PDB file of C-alpha atoms in Angstrom:
ATOM      1  CA  MET A   1      13.134  10.487 -45.529  1.00  0.00           C
ATOM      2  CA  HIS A   2      12.696  13.353 -47.958  1.00  0.00           C
ATOM      3  CA  ILE A   3      13.489  12.756 -51.618  1.00  0.00           C
ATOM      4  CA  ARG A   4      14.290  15.369 -54.247  1.00  0.00           C
ATOM      5  CA  ARG A   5      13.085  14.473 -57.730  1.00  0.00           C
ATOM      6  CA  ALA A   6      14.944  15.876 -60.722  1.00  0.00           C
ATOM      7  CA  ARG A   7      14.225  15.614 -64.425  1.00  0.00           C
ATOM      8  CA  VAL A   8      17.490  14.786 -66.219  1.00  0.00           C
ATOM      9  CA  ARG A   9      18.934  14.019 -69.625  1.00  0.00           C
ATOM     10  CA  ILE A  10      21.400  11.128 -69.619  1.00  0.00           C
ATOM     11  CA  GLU A  11      23.516  10.397 -72.670  1.00  0.00           C
ATOM     12  CA  THR A  12      25.448   7.230 -73.427  1.00  0.00           C
ATOM     13  CA  ASP A  13      27.342   6.366 -76.605  1.00  0.00           C
ATOM     14  CA  ARG A  14      24.151   4.922 -78.109  1.00  0.00           C
ATOM     15  CA  HIS A  15      21.176   6.444 -76.286  1.00  0.00           C
ATOM     16  CA  VAL A  16      19.650   9.647 -74.987  1.00  0.00           C
ATOM     17  CA  ILE A  17      17.408   9.176 -71.955  1.00  0.00           C
ATOM     18  CA  GLU A  18      15.203  11.818 -70.372  1.00  0.00           C
ATOM     19  CA  GLY A  19      13.675  10.807 -67.082  1.00  0.00           C
ATOM     20  CA  THR A  20      13.334  11.374 -63.367  1.00  0.00           C
ATOM     21  CA  LEU A  21      15.966  10.635 -60.731  1.00  0.00           C
ATOM     22  CA  ARG A  22      15.199  10.328 -57.026  1.00  0.00           C
ATOM     23  CA  LEU A  23      17.952  11.953 -54.961  1.00  0.00           C
ATOM     24  CA  PRO A  24      18.231  12.560 -51.221  1.00  0.00           C
ATOM     25  CA  ALA A  25      16.870  16.044 -50.432  1.00  0.00           C
ATOM     26  CA  GLU A  26      19.929  16.960 -48.370  1.00  0.00           C
ATOM     27  CA  GLY A  27      23.207  15.582 -47.100  1.00  0.00           C
ATOM     28  CA  TYR A  28      25.350  12.900 -48.689  1.00  0.00           C
ATOM     29  CA  ARG A  29      24.512  12.168 -52.347  1.00  0.00           C
ATOM     30  CA  SER A  30      22.030  15.063 -52.575  1.00  0.00           C
ATOM     31  CA  ARG A  31      24.098  16.695 -55.332  1.00  0.00           C
ATOM     32  CA  LEU A  32      23.838  15.045 -58.730  1.00  0.00           C
ATOM     33  CA  THR A  33      27.620  14.573 -59.017  1.00  0.00           C
ATOM     34  CA  ASP A  34      27.813  12.860 -55.605  1.00  0.00           C
ATOM     35  CA  PHE A  35      24.868  10.629 -56.527  1.00  0.00           C
ATOM     36  CA  LEU A  36      26.517   9.553 -59.796  1.00  0.00           C
ATOM     37  CA  ASN A  37      29.939   8.993 -58.232  1.00  0.00           C
ATOM     38  CA  ALA A  38      28.392   6.837 -55.501  1.00  0.00           C
ATOM     39  CA  HIS A  39      26.937   4.471 -58.107  1.00  0.00           C
ATOM     40  CA  GLY A  40      30.333   3.636 -59.665  1.00  0.00           C
ATOM     41  CA  THR A  41      29.624   0.529 -61.734  1.00  0.00           C
ATOM     42  CA  ASP A  42      26.082   0.075 -60.452  1.00  0.00           C
ATOM     43  CA  PHE A  43      22.848   0.902 -62.219  1.00  0.00           C
ATOM     44  CA  ILE A  44      21.091   4.267 -62.017  1.00  0.00           C
ATOM     45  CA  PRO A  45      17.309   3.968 -61.600  1.00  0.00           C
ATOM     46  CA  VAL A  46      15.361   6.283 -63.914  1.00  0.00           C
ATOM     47  CA  THR A  47      11.568   6.606 -63.835  1.00  0.00           C
ATOM     48  CA  GLU A  48       9.162   8.211 -66.324  1.00  0.00           C
ATOM     49  CA  ALA A  49      11.825   7.679 -68.984  1.00  0.00           C
ATOM     50  CA  GLU A  50      11.933   8.526 -72.676  1.00  0.00           C
ATOM     51  CA  LEU A  51      14.536   6.515 -74.569  1.00  0.00           C
ATOM     52  CA  ALA A  52      15.909   7.513 -77.968  1.00  0.00           C
ATOM     53  CA  ARG A  53      18.838   6.219 -79.977  1.00  0.00           C
ATOM     54  CA  GLN A  54      21.621   8.706 -80.692  1.00  0.00           C
ATOM     55  CA  ASP A  55      21.397   7.920 -84.423  1.00  0.00           C
ATOM     56  CA  GLY A  56      17.606   8.366 -84.517  1.00  0.00           C
ATOM     57  CA  ALA A  57      17.203   4.931 -86.118  1.00  0.00           C
ATOM     58  CA  GLN A  58      14.184   3.971 -83.992  1.00  0.00           C
ATOM     59  CA  PRO A  59      11.183   5.885 -82.657  1.00  0.00           C
ATOM     60  CA  LEU A  60      11.138   7.347 -79.150  1.00  0.00           C
ATOM     61  CA  GLU A  61      10.222   4.789 -76.470  1.00  0.00           C
ATOM     62  CA  ASN A  62       8.465   5.558 -73.180  1.00  0.00           C
ATOM     63  CA  HIS A  63       9.167   3.433 -70.106  1.00  0.00           C
ATOM     64  CA  ALA A  64       7.941   3.674 -66.512  1.00  0.00           C
ATOM     65  CA  TYR A  65      11.373   2.481 -65.310  1.00  0.00           C
ATOM     66  CA  LEU A  66      14.869   2.016 -66.724  1.00  0.00           C
ATOM     67  CA  ALA A  67      18.099   0.917 -65.068  1.00  0.00           C
ATOM     68  CA  VAL A  68      21.062   2.632 -66.750  1.00  0.00           C
ATOM     69  CA  ALA A  69      24.541   1.183 -66.239  1.00  0.00           C
ATOM     70  CA  ALA A  70      26.529   4.021 -64.641  1.00  0.00           C
ATOM     71  CA  ARG A  71      29.716   2.968 -66.450  1.00  0.00           C
ATOM     72  CA  HIS A  72      28.070   3.783 -69.802  1.00  0.00           C
ATOM     73  CA  VAL A  73      27.008   7.325 -68.882  1.00  0.00           C
ATOM     74  CA  VAL A  74      28.831   9.995 -70.884  1.00  0.00           C
ATOM     75  CA  LEU A  75      26.800  13.070 -69.902  1.00  0.00           C
ATOM     76  CA  VAL A  76      24.081  14.011 -67.403  1.00  0.00           C
ATOM     77  CA  ILE A  77      22.220  17.316 -67.430  1.00  0.00           C
ATOM     78  CA  GLU A  78      19.693  18.315 -64.783  1.00  0.00           C
ATOM     79  CA  LEU A  79      16.787  19.813 -66.723  1.00  0.00           C
ATOM     80  CA  GLU A  80      14.543  20.831 -63.832  1.00  0.00           C
ATOM     81  CA  SER A  81      13.761  20.177 -60.209  1.00  0.00           C
ATOM     82  CA  LEU A  82      10.409  18.508 -59.622  1.00  0.00           C
ATOM     83  CA  GLY A  83      10.384  19.327 -55.910  1.00  0.00           C
ATOM     84  CA  THR A  84      10.966  17.548 -52.632  1.00  0.00           C
ATOM     85  CA  PHE A  85       8.706  14.765 -51.416  1.00  0.00           C
ATOM     86  CA  ASP A  86       8.579  12.325 -48.546  1.00  0.00           C
ATOM     87  CA  GLU A  87       8.959   8.662 -49.468  1.00  0.00           C
ATOM     88  CA  ALA A  88       5.171   8.273 -49.559  1.00  0.00           C
ATOM     89  CA  GLY A  89       5.092  10.813 -52.413  1.00  0.00           C
ATOM     90  CA  ASP A  90       3.607  13.745 -50.483  1.00  0.00           C
ATOM     91  CA  THR A  91       5.147  17.202 -50.608  1.00  0.00           C
ATOM     92  CA  PRO A  92       6.609  18.014 -47.163  1.00  0.00           C
ATOM     93  CA  GLY A  93       4.797  20.898 -45.536  1.00  0.00           C
ATOM     94  CA  ALA A  94       1.918  20.777 -48.012  1.00  0.00           C
ATOM     95  CA  PRO A  95      -1.387  21.904 -46.521  1.00  0.00           C
ATOM     96  CA  ILE A  96      -3.704  19.091 -45.508  1.00  0.00           C
ATOM     97  CA  MET A  97      -7.030  19.419 -47.302  1.00  0.00           C
ATOM     98  CA  THR A  98     -10.257  19.021 -45.359  1.00  0.00           C
ATOM     99  CA  GLU A  99     -13.839  19.619 -46.375  1.00  0.00           C
ATOM    100  CA  SER A 100     -13.665  23.104 -44.847  1.00  0.00           C
ATOM    101  CA  THR A 101     -10.416  23.993 -46.641  1.00  0.00           C
ATOM    102  CA  PRO A 102     -10.963  25.094 -50.242  1.00  0.00           C
ATOM    103  CA  PRO A 103      -8.382  23.949 -52.779  1.00  0.00           C
ATOM    104  CA  PRO A 104      -5.696  26.507 -53.706  1.00  0.00           C
ATOM    105  CA  GLY A 105      -6.972  28.980 -56.294  1.00  0.00           C
ATOM    106  CA  ALA A 106     -10.648  28.275 -55.580  1.00  0.00           C
ATOM    107  CA  VAL A 107     -12.995  31.232 -55.845  1.00  0.00           C
ATOM    108  CA  ASP A 108     -16.047  31.609 -53.607  1.00  0.00           C
TER     109      ASP A 108
END
């Protein structure tokens, strides 16, 4: 299955979270709004997350993973697309490197 990764900003009443969401690359739930609506009262998994309090009372925290309660989300903004990957983490259609294939941008 191909996964689209998107960098997002999620705001709750108390926190601002910037992190990465994994969305289906196409079909049902591939749009951010469909993905959020499908979670209802569940938790939204966020990776590579930066957590800050709205009031700035504490320093920025970095976390490899956060689970955000969907019912507390006030705002979500997609900041950038990080591309489409297969579940193993490889970019679909990416060239396979061999010893005879120079890396992209290499100069002889």
